[in-house]
Amino acid sequence: MNQRRWSSRCSWGGLVSIALVVIFLSSSLLSVHFAVKFHGRKSHERGGPESRAFEEPSAKCDKPSKKNGGGGGDGAKKAAAATARFATVDMMVAEDIPLDDATWLPNPPAWILGNLQTANRPTLSIALISNNRTASLKRLCNSLLRADYSGAGAFFTGGVDLIFNLEATSTHRLKRYALEFEWPHGRKLVRRRVLQGGLVRAVTESWFPSSLSDFGLLLEDDIEVSRHYLTWINKVMLANTGAQFDPRLVGISLYSPRLTETTNPRRAFRPNEMAHALSGERESPYLMQTPCSWGAVYFPTAWADFLGYMQKRLEFSTFDASTAGGSSTSSSSKGGGAALQRPEWVTVPGSRTNGWTASWKKYMCELMWLEGTYMMYPNFERQESLSTNHMEKGEHILDEEGPTVHKRNDFIVPLLVDGSKVRELAMAPLRELPKLDLFGDPWLGEREMRESLARTKIGWDRGNLTDLWHAPKYVVDVLQEGEVMESGVERILISRANPQPEASMFIYHVVLQPDGQFVIYRTDRRDPASGATPVVGVWDAGTFQGLDPCCRYVAGFGARGSFHVVQINAPMGNATRLLFASPEDPKYDPANKYHLRVESSGTLVVYRGGNTCEKSSVVWQSENRLPVPSVPKWPPSRCGTTGHRQELCSNFPVVMNRLLKATGVTLLISTHHRFELLAHQLSYYAASPDVVSIVVTWHNAAVAPPDNGAIHGTTIRFVRPELDSLNSRFEPLEFVNTECVMILDDDMKLHLQDLHHMYVAWEGSGKRQIVGVAPRWIKFSKGSPEGGEPEYLFQSEDPPYKGGKADPKAKPRAGYSLMLTKAMMIHRDYLRLYTCGGRAGFDPEVHVPKAFTAMRQAILETVDEKFNCEDIGMNFVVAAALYKRQKARNADKSQGSRGGGDGGDGEAAPALFVPPMHPIGDFGKMGKSGLHLRQSHANVRDQCLKKFNAEFRRVTGTSLPTQTRVARPKPFKGGGSSGALAAVHLVLGQYRGHRQRAHVDCAAVGEGEACSWALPPRLDFEATWAKVEERDCKSRGRGKRKKEASAHARARAIDAQGDMSQEIAAREFEGAG
């Protein structure tokens, strides 16, 4: 829905009117709260245990789905659409139940079958929202009555219901109309508020799904629908079934927008041209990460998740400033400190929605961005739509005859008249439709992603970097030299969140109003009922001129670094008056660039340089009338490593992140210049049924990354870190919506079956440890971890190879202590614990106590300085997080209690090794800048280990724990479903060394299974976590002991590259870790 324009007023006395524009939405306790759970796994994945967002009565013949360690089993044999977003509940239908009632739906997905079994037929609930616009409501209802319902039963066999939602101030005439209105297509319900709730509450509380098969069509009273609106909805619903089901689709828009409301400023949107460029079809529907408020159907689970998310976003938690990492708690402040209300702040980078304060769409945009979901939009010529908005005066449109009149054509679209356009529309499979982000920019497909990376590689190799760099597309707190703010375009600047707890509730808007005033407003995001003043002005440039239709105003840089506000004669287009000018730069140099930024403290600053923040670069700054108490104006919190991490940790939305619990894996890859390898990795890992999304941390500051994309249904996002440090690969990201994250080096190729085994082992072992395929060992100078000095062993085998081959007489070590980032899986909370400290959300016993603050700080500083050792640091952070938990368990055991877990299973150790069944391709020796070429690499890592271990020992009295267990993959007879790959048990057993080299040097060997990016012929891997100890064969004699290599031999045929010569095998993997 259209956001209110910043109104124009001539003096500070008019701030009350301005406040009405951006008044903060009061916290509202929604009627029902459901935990958000998005199942982002793709249509070909296996079923798995699900959390229930709805509890439906299950019929007595229901069969529970078999839990299979996160994958495999019955879930793979059921309909692929059982992973639908609707199907938050596993609703399986017994095979002996007749499904005659489902014959109307081609290839009905499991959630439909389950609903049929429980007599819940798909229903469309039309929720009408009205606030004393009787004529508008009549027009809407008449358009609904005129619509074509001949095909309603094609999907909505439960009928089409109508719900009137009336405000408390509704007139008697309006109430009478609603009560007397006759609806022939289903039930009718009239609801009226007792107290005025405002538009946000009116919309969000207008409908709540009564079952998994109840879909909501939300219509405000100034909307009118086409006669063919239901034909369009049915067409999309029927297309989104079976193998075509897209679990990221959350709704269906009836409206085709002409503007992108999220960009700053808003810009024209031409979907016909966009669709033709992407698909070759001008009228192809498209998928976009933007919610629609002018006529849209929302799916039941998606809407319930959204309301649960919005409720949490509007709740204020008690903030303890002394808590490590600035975490939020629901209890009182500890240590006697004053408790401060601090809301969760979710910032969508570059989005205008960050400044919205009175729209439910703000929160829906946030959730769709976090989860990577989207809506379906129609796309007919001339933007003929299935609904339109009449732009009538209301809460978000201030005056029919005022400033919004000239923009009516930007929002009012023609209604579709010819129903054959819908009926005859040849809709492509949803996965092939154009996908757009929340700014209306296309997501790249696999081909476009490869082409973009190939162009980058060519430019990089040739040294032509000028064309490869550009600033981030959308930034809302900065105005660069060459850019302007115009009074008629509604571009605004929005500050970042302030990391200081006493100022975290404020956000600042810089506005150039239609009356010429250039002003900074401070918005208080707390509930106005608490006594907070919603909006106050903190500074203005004194440029008020009053409304004049012949004038417009422009703000931008003039000569010599001076920032200007200029009056323009609208008919002539020439500047008539200079209204404001900041001082010129006394250190002016023609080579300098300048930018204007609104800092999180509310100060407006002109900087010398394109992206600087040093005090020496300040040319001018505003002197605000209402400075934020206790917040230093200088330096900005974003400056430097310490300030950046403080801002990141203080503003990270901990509670919101915990709500996102999608199954599957988020893959994190850090890269600098391996563009060709990255293209292979994206295509390969995106095909994994376990991988939901891939995030690439782009460390190359000289080259811009590609646009975001989607490959095989997996979303691809690129992140440009503000700090060029390997610590950035462990920075917490709010849009990681899976609990499991896999950190992967950009030169590694891990077989997808081994990735699946890692995931099953990670889930089965309790999600607390680092699960990986590349262990490393520590040697102590005195032979004991208690008092000896640790030495880092860089070899990738245990015992190390001698003379080019394994020494069968050498004894392996008792265990391993480290896991490298070649391929490691961790819980996403460890990203925040590494960067910020604090407590994990998935297990209250897992936290990094304040006693480890010095160790964490030493890790961050060392990694910043050495550009190395981040993986060693993560091992110590996880060990610190598990320390108190294991200490409590040991205390229980000493008192005769078994305690939690299995006991003696190595849970205190941070790492858990899962031997790969396939060789690992290592491309790290290809090129001229790999770590293995740095002579000091091993020495640096040894120094890191000694430093981190000393800090760990200072707190615990012992060294990093040693892991003595391994999760071995064991193929078993009779395992696997019909036609599937052999099933595997992951058996927790005793560590007995790692004698077989797992990696393959792709620079020396070239092609082969390990170094080929061809997808496996089958992706339906089956594995289970066998929570039983592998039988210790020591008593049988060494001759009968099963060798670890047998697991490899059962899973794959050894090809030519497996019979490497001793000369190649003898290469010490000096760059391995």
PDB file of C-alpha atoms in Angstrom, residues 350-538:
ATOM      1  CA  GLY A 350      19.092  -0.395   0.609  1.00  0.00           C
ATOM      2  CA  SER A 351      15.333  -0.626   1.073  1.00  0.00           C
ATOM      3  CA  ARG A 352      13.057   2.352   1.537  1.00  0.00           C
ATOM      4  CA  THR A 353      10.929   0.154   3.776  1.00  0.00           C
ATOM      5  CA  ASN A 354      13.473   0.612   6.572  1.00  0.00           C
ATOM      6  CA  GLY A 355      11.987   4.053   7.116  1.00  0.00           C
ATOM      7  CA  TRP A 356       8.344   3.007   7.048  1.00  0.00           C
ATOM      8  CA  THR A 357       6.646   3.206  10.413  1.00  0.00           C
ATOM      9  CA  ALA A 358       2.944   2.772   9.695  1.00  0.00           C
ATOM     10  CA  SER A 359       2.594  -0.088   7.228  1.00  0.00           C
ATOM     11  CA  TRP A 360       2.137  -3.816   7.728  1.00  0.00           C
ATOM     12  CA  LYS A 361       3.917  -4.312   4.407  1.00  0.00           C
ATOM     13  CA  LYS A 362       7.164  -3.190   6.042  1.00  0.00           C
ATOM     14  CA  TYR A 363       7.178  -6.346   8.132  1.00  0.00           C
ATOM     15  CA  MET A 364       6.048  -8.575   5.285  1.00  0.00           C
ATOM     16  CA  CYS A 365       8.870  -7.182   3.130  1.00  0.00           C
ATOM     17  CA  GLU A 366      11.306  -8.008   5.912  1.00  0.00           C
ATOM     18  CA  LEU A 367      10.079 -11.579   6.256  1.00  0.00           C
ATOM     19  CA  MET A 368      10.042 -12.221   2.517  1.00  0.00           C
ATOM     20  CA  TRP A 369      13.592 -10.868   2.282  1.00  0.00           C
ATOM     21  CA  LEU A 370      14.733 -12.999   5.207  1.00  0.00           C
ATOM     22  CA  GLU A 371      13.174 -16.180   3.866  1.00  0.00           C
ATOM     23  CA  GLY A 372      13.736 -15.610   0.159  1.00  0.00           C
ATOM     24  CA  THR A 373      10.027 -15.972  -0.626  1.00  0.00           C
ATOM     25  CA  TYR A 374       7.934 -14.225  -3.262  1.00  0.00           C
ATOM     26  CA  MET A 375       4.449 -13.611  -4.662  1.00  0.00           C
ATOM     27  CA  MET A 376       3.015 -14.328  -8.098  1.00  0.00           C
ATOM     28  CA  TYR A 377       2.040 -11.237 -10.118  1.00  0.00           C
ATOM     29  CA  PRO A 378      -0.110 -10.989 -13.275  1.00  0.00           C
ATOM     30  CA  ASN A 379       1.461  -9.304 -16.272  1.00  0.00           C
ATOM     31  CA  PHE A 380      -0.960  -8.438 -19.052  1.00  0.00           C
ATOM     32  CA  GLU A 381      -0.448  -5.682 -21.615  1.00  0.00           C
ATOM     33  CA  ARG A 382      -1.095  -2.138 -20.418  1.00  0.00           C
ATOM     34  CA  GLN A 383      -0.812  -3.645 -16.939  1.00  0.00           C
ATOM     35  CA  GLU A 384      -4.413  -4.773 -17.028  1.00  0.00           C
ATOM     36  CA  SER A 385      -4.975  -6.245 -13.598  1.00  0.00           C
ATOM     37  CA  LEU A 386      -7.418  -8.350 -11.656  1.00  0.00           C
ATOM     38  CA  SER A 387      -7.766  -5.534  -9.115  1.00  0.00           C
ATOM     39  CA  THR A 388      -7.169  -1.817  -8.999  1.00  0.00           C
ATOM     40  CA  ASN A 389      -7.010   0.885  -6.358  1.00  0.00           C
ATOM     41  CA  HIS A 390      -9.049   4.111  -6.619  1.00  0.00           C
ATOM     42  CA  MET A 391      -6.682   6.244  -4.494  1.00  0.00           C
ATOM     43  CA  GLU A 392      -9.415   7.583  -2.276  1.00  0.00           C
ATOM     44  CA  LYS A 393      -8.755   9.677   0.805  1.00  0.00           C
ATOM     45  CA  GLY A 394      -7.828   7.547   3.774  1.00  0.00           C
ATOM     46  CA  GLU A 395      -5.120   6.795   6.301  1.00  0.00           C
ATOM     47  CA  HIS A 396      -2.298   6.602   3.741  1.00  0.00           C
ATOM     48  CA  ILE A 397      -3.719   9.036   1.172  1.00  0.00           C
ATOM     49  CA  LEU A 398      -4.115  12.403   2.815  1.00  0.00           C
ATOM     50  CA  ASP A 399      -6.040  14.483   0.305  1.00  0.00           C
ATOM     51  CA  GLU A 400      -7.813  13.598  -2.923  1.00  0.00           C
ATOM     52  CA  GLU A 401      -7.224  17.101  -4.249  1.00  0.00           C
ATOM     53  CA  GLY A 402      -3.772  17.597  -2.738  1.00  0.00           C
ATOM     54  CA  PRO A 403      -0.255  16.528  -3.572  1.00  0.00           C
ATOM     55  CA  THR A 404      -1.180  12.959  -4.551  1.00  0.00           C
ATOM     56  CA  VAL A 405      -3.421  13.888  -7.511  1.00  0.00           C
ATOM     57  CA  HIS A 406      -0.625  14.057 -10.050  1.00  0.00           C
ATOM     58  CA  LYS A 407       0.426  10.534  -9.086  1.00  0.00           C
ATOM     59  CA  ARG A 408      -2.891   8.770  -9.517  1.00  0.00           C
ATOM     60  CA  ASN A 409      -1.765   7.271 -12.815  1.00  0.00           C
ATOM     61  CA  ASP A 410       1.155   5.664 -10.998  1.00  0.00           C
ATOM     62  CA  PHE A 411      -1.226   3.519  -8.974  1.00  0.00           C
ATOM     63  CA  ILE A 412      -4.581   3.189 -10.750  1.00  0.00           C
ATOM     64  CA  VAL A 413      -4.393   0.418 -13.345  1.00  0.00           C
ATOM     65  CA  PRO A 414      -7.089  -0.777 -15.781  1.00  0.00           C
ATOM     66  CA  LEU A 415      -9.131  -3.835 -14.858  1.00  0.00           C
ATOM     67  CA  LEU A 416      -8.879  -6.878 -17.095  1.00  0.00           C
ATOM     68  CA  VAL A 417     -12.053  -7.201 -19.168  1.00  0.00           C
ATOM     69  CA  ASP A 418     -11.282 -10.033 -21.572  1.00  0.00           C
ATOM     70  CA  GLY A 419     -11.393 -13.256 -19.552  1.00  0.00           C
ATOM     71  CA  SER A 420      -9.934 -15.283 -22.403  1.00  0.00           C
ATOM     72  CA  LYS A 421      -6.560 -13.686 -21.658  1.00  0.00           C
ATOM     73  CA  VAL A 422      -6.523 -15.530 -18.354  1.00  0.00           C
ATOM     74  CA  ARG A 423      -8.077 -18.764 -19.551  1.00  0.00           C
ATOM     75  CA  GLU A 424      -5.758 -19.049 -22.576  1.00  0.00           C
ATOM     76  CA  LEU A 425      -2.615 -17.935 -20.768  1.00  0.00           C
ATOM     77  CA  ALA A 426       0.046 -20.614 -21.294  1.00  0.00           C
ATOM     78  CA  MET A 427       1.728 -20.477 -17.935  1.00  0.00           C
ATOM     79  CA  ALA A 428       5.265 -21.815 -17.787  1.00  0.00           C
ATOM     80  CA  PRO A 429       6.317 -23.986 -14.832  1.00  0.00           C
ATOM     81  CA  LEU A 430       6.793 -21.787 -11.789  1.00  0.00           C
ATOM     82  CA  ARG A 431      10.487 -22.567 -11.551  1.00  0.00           C
ATOM     83  CA  GLU A 432      10.947 -21.111 -15.056  1.00  0.00           C
ATOM     84  CA  LEU A 433       9.085 -17.855 -14.446  1.00  0.00           C
ATOM     85  CA  PRO A 434      11.048 -14.605 -14.085  1.00  0.00           C
ATOM     86  CA  LYS A 435      12.039 -13.999 -10.456  1.00  0.00           C
ATOM     87  CA  LEU A 436      12.609 -10.500  -9.131  1.00  0.00           C
ATOM     88  CA  ASP A 437      13.987  -9.261  -5.838  1.00  0.00           C
ATOM     89  CA  LEU A 438      12.216  -6.721  -3.654  1.00  0.00           C
ATOM     90  CA  PHE A 439      13.623  -3.890  -5.804  1.00  0.00           C
ATOM     91  CA  GLY A 440      12.173  -5.332  -8.995  1.00  0.00           C
ATOM     92  CA  ASP A 441      15.590  -6.447 -10.262  1.00  0.00           C
ATOM     93  CA  PRO A 442      15.796  -9.922 -11.849  1.00  0.00           C
ATOM     94  CA  TRP A 443      17.394 -12.825 -10.059  1.00  0.00           C
ATOM     95  CA  LEU A 444      20.062 -14.369 -12.226  1.00  0.00           C
ATOM     96  CA  GLY A 445      19.533 -17.904 -13.473  1.00  0.00           C
ATOM     97  CA  GLU A 446      22.308 -20.465 -13.882  1.00  0.00           C
ATOM     98  CA  ARG A 447      23.279 -19.295 -17.368  1.00  0.00           C
ATOM     99  CA  GLU A 448      23.248 -15.605 -16.453  1.00  0.00           C
ATOM    100  CA  MET A 449      25.257 -16.300 -13.279  1.00  0.00           C
ATOM    101  CA  ARG A 450      27.938 -18.155 -15.227  1.00  0.00           C
ATOM    102  CA  GLU A 451      28.099 -15.404 -17.844  1.00  0.00           C
ATOM    103  CA  SER A 452      28.424 -12.716 -15.191  1.00  0.00           C
ATOM    104  CA  LEU A 453      31.264 -14.524 -13.430  1.00  0.00           C
ATOM    105  CA  ALA A 454      32.955 -15.263 -16.778  1.00  0.00           C
ATOM    106  CA  ARG A 455      32.927 -11.544 -17.667  1.00  0.00           C
ATOM    107  CA  THR A 456      34.364 -10.740 -14.272  1.00  0.00           C
ATOM    108  CA  LYS A 457      37.144 -13.293 -14.746  1.00  0.00           C
ATOM    109  CA  ILE A 458      38.097 -11.884 -18.136  1.00  0.00           C
ATOM    110  CA  GLY A 459      38.281  -8.351 -16.768  1.00  0.00           C
ATOM    111  CA  TRP A 460      40.215  -9.494 -13.716  1.00  0.00           C
ATOM    112  CA  ASP A 461      42.744 -11.443 -15.775  1.00  0.00           C
ATOM    113  CA  ARG A 462      43.287  -8.459 -18.071  1.00  0.00           C
ATOM    114  CA  GLY A 463      43.570  -6.025 -15.196  1.00  0.00           C
ATOM    115  CA  ASN A 464      40.617  -4.001 -16.482  1.00  0.00           C
ATOM    116  CA  LEU A 465      38.984  -3.241 -13.130  1.00  0.00           C
ATOM    117  CA  THR A 466      37.301   0.055 -13.948  1.00  0.00           C
ATOM    118  CA  ASP A 467      34.307  -1.605 -15.574  1.00  0.00           C
ATOM    119  CA  LEU A 468      34.097  -4.295 -12.886  1.00  0.00           C
ATOM    120  CA  TRP A 469      33.539  -2.028  -9.887  1.00  0.00           C
ATOM    121  CA  HIS A 470      30.426  -0.185  -8.888  1.00  0.00           C
ATOM    122  CA  ALA A 471      29.000   0.927  -5.602  1.00  0.00           C
ATOM    123  CA  PRO A 472      26.194  -1.093  -4.026  1.00  0.00           C
ATOM    124  CA  LYS A 473      22.970  -0.513  -5.936  1.00  0.00           C
ATOM    125  CA  TYR A 474      20.743   0.633  -3.129  1.00  0.00           C
ATOM    126  CA  VAL A 475      21.967   2.663  -0.157  1.00  0.00           C
ATOM    127  CA  VAL A 476      19.509   4.668   1.921  1.00  0.00           C
ATOM    128  CA  ASP A 477      21.766   6.572   4.322  1.00  0.00           C
ATOM    129  CA  VAL A 478      24.156   8.140   1.767  1.00  0.00           C
ATOM    130  CA  LEU A 479      23.894  10.690  -1.039  1.00  0.00           C
ATOM    131  CA  GLN A 480      26.950  10.550  -3.302  1.00  0.00           C
ATOM    132  CA  GLU A 481      28.335  13.440  -5.305  1.00  0.00           C
ATOM    133  CA  GLY A 482      26.452  13.479  -8.598  1.00  0.00           C
ATOM    134  CA  GLU A 483      23.214  12.270  -6.987  1.00  0.00           C
ATOM    135  CA  VAL A 484      20.404  14.610  -5.976  1.00  0.00           C
ATOM    136  CA  MET A 485      17.311  14.737  -3.799  1.00  0.00           C
ATOM    137  CA  GLU A 486      14.272  16.288  -5.442  1.00  0.00           C
ATOM    138  CA  SER A 487      11.184  17.523  -3.664  1.00  0.00           C
ATOM    139  CA  GLY A 488       8.856  15.876  -6.150  1.00  0.00           C
ATOM    140  CA  VAL A 489      10.601  12.496  -6.253  1.00  0.00           C
ATOM    141  CA  GLU A 490      10.374  11.632  -2.552  1.00  0.00           C
ATOM    142  CA  ARG A 491      13.933  10.444  -2.110  1.00  0.00           C
ATOM    143  CA  ILE A 492      14.807  10.364   1.578  1.00  0.00           C
ATOM    144  CA  LEU A 493      17.837   9.397   3.629  1.00  0.00           C
ATOM    145  CA  ILE A 494      17.325   6.922   6.467  1.00  0.00           C
ATOM    146  CA  SER A 495      19.868   6.372   9.225  1.00  0.00           C
ATOM    147  CA  ARG A 496      21.211   3.034  10.312  1.00  0.00           C
ATOM    148  CA  ALA A 497      20.252   1.559  13.649  1.00  0.00           C
ATOM    149  CA  ASN A 498      22.199   3.040  16.543  1.00  0.00           C
ATOM    150  CA  PRO A 499      24.175   0.441  18.509  1.00  0.00           C
ATOM    151  CA  GLN A 500      24.013   2.478  21.709  1.00  0.00           C
ATOM    152  CA  PRO A 501      21.199   1.050  23.877  1.00  0.00           C
ATOM    153  CA  GLU A 502      19.965   4.457  25.023  1.00  0.00           C
ATOM    154  CA  ALA A 503      19.552   5.559  21.395  1.00  0.00           C
ATOM    155  CA  SER A 504      18.543   2.319  19.692  1.00  0.00           C
ATOM    156  CA  MET A 505      14.862   3.260  19.610  1.00  0.00           C
ATOM    157  CA  PHE A 506      15.488   6.256  17.324  1.00  0.00           C
ATOM    158  CA  ILE A 507      15.674   6.423  13.551  1.00  0.00           C
ATOM    159  CA  TYR A 508      16.366   9.579  11.522  1.00  0.00           C
ATOM    160  CA  HIS A 509      14.890  10.680   8.202  1.00  0.00           C
ATOM    161  CA  VAL A 510      16.377  13.436   6.040  1.00  0.00           C
ATOM    162  CA  VAL A 511      13.651  14.936   3.860  1.00  0.00           C
ATOM    163  CA  LEU A 512      13.467  17.608   1.173  1.00  0.00           C
ATOM    164  CA  GLN A 513       9.829  18.661   1.439  1.00  0.00           C
ATOM    165  CA  PRO A 514       7.621  20.125  -1.307  1.00  0.00           C
ATOM    166  CA  ASP A 515       7.715  23.444   0.577  1.00  0.00           C
ATOM    167  CA  GLY A 516      11.508  23.629   0.216  1.00  0.00           C
ATOM    168  CA  GLN A 517      12.392  22.735   3.798  1.00  0.00           C
ATOM    169  CA  PHE A 518      15.424  20.464   4.120  1.00  0.00           C
ATOM    170  CA  VAL A 519      14.977  18.822   7.495  1.00  0.00           C
ATOM    171  CA  ILE A 520      16.008  15.932   9.762  1.00  0.00           C
ATOM    172  CA  TYR A 521      13.212  14.162  11.653  1.00  0.00           C
ATOM    173  CA  ARG A 522      13.741  11.816  14.557  1.00  0.00           C
ATOM    174  CA  THR A 523      11.227   8.991  14.802  1.00  0.00           C
ATOM    175  CA  ASP A 524      10.739   7.186  18.119  1.00  0.00           C
ATOM    176  CA  ARG A 525       9.879   3.550  17.427  1.00  0.00           C
ATOM    177  CA  ARG A 526       8.470   2.901  20.880  1.00  0.00           C
ATOM    178  CA  ASP A 527       4.776   2.626  21.575  1.00  0.00           C
ATOM    179  CA  PRO A 528       3.261   6.145  21.740  1.00  0.00           C
ATOM    180  CA  ALA A 529       1.234   4.894  24.711  1.00  0.00           C
ATOM    181  CA  SER A 530       4.500   4.881  26.689  1.00  0.00           C
ATOM    182  CA  GLY A 531       4.655   8.663  26.415  1.00  0.00           C
ATOM    183  CA  ALA A 532       7.225   8.733  23.619  1.00  0.00           C
ATOM    184  CA  THR A 533       6.938  11.539  21.070  1.00  0.00           C
ATOM    185  CA  PRO A 534       6.578   9.795  17.689  1.00  0.00           C
ATOM    186  CA  VAL A 535       8.264  12.430  15.500  1.00  0.00           C
ATOM    187  CA  VAL A 536      10.283  15.538  16.259  1.00  0.00           C
ATOM    188  CA  GLY A 537      12.454  17.741  14.101  1.00  0.00           C
ATOM    189  CA  VAL A 538      16.103  17.897  15.159  1.00  0.00           C
TER     190      VAL A 538
END
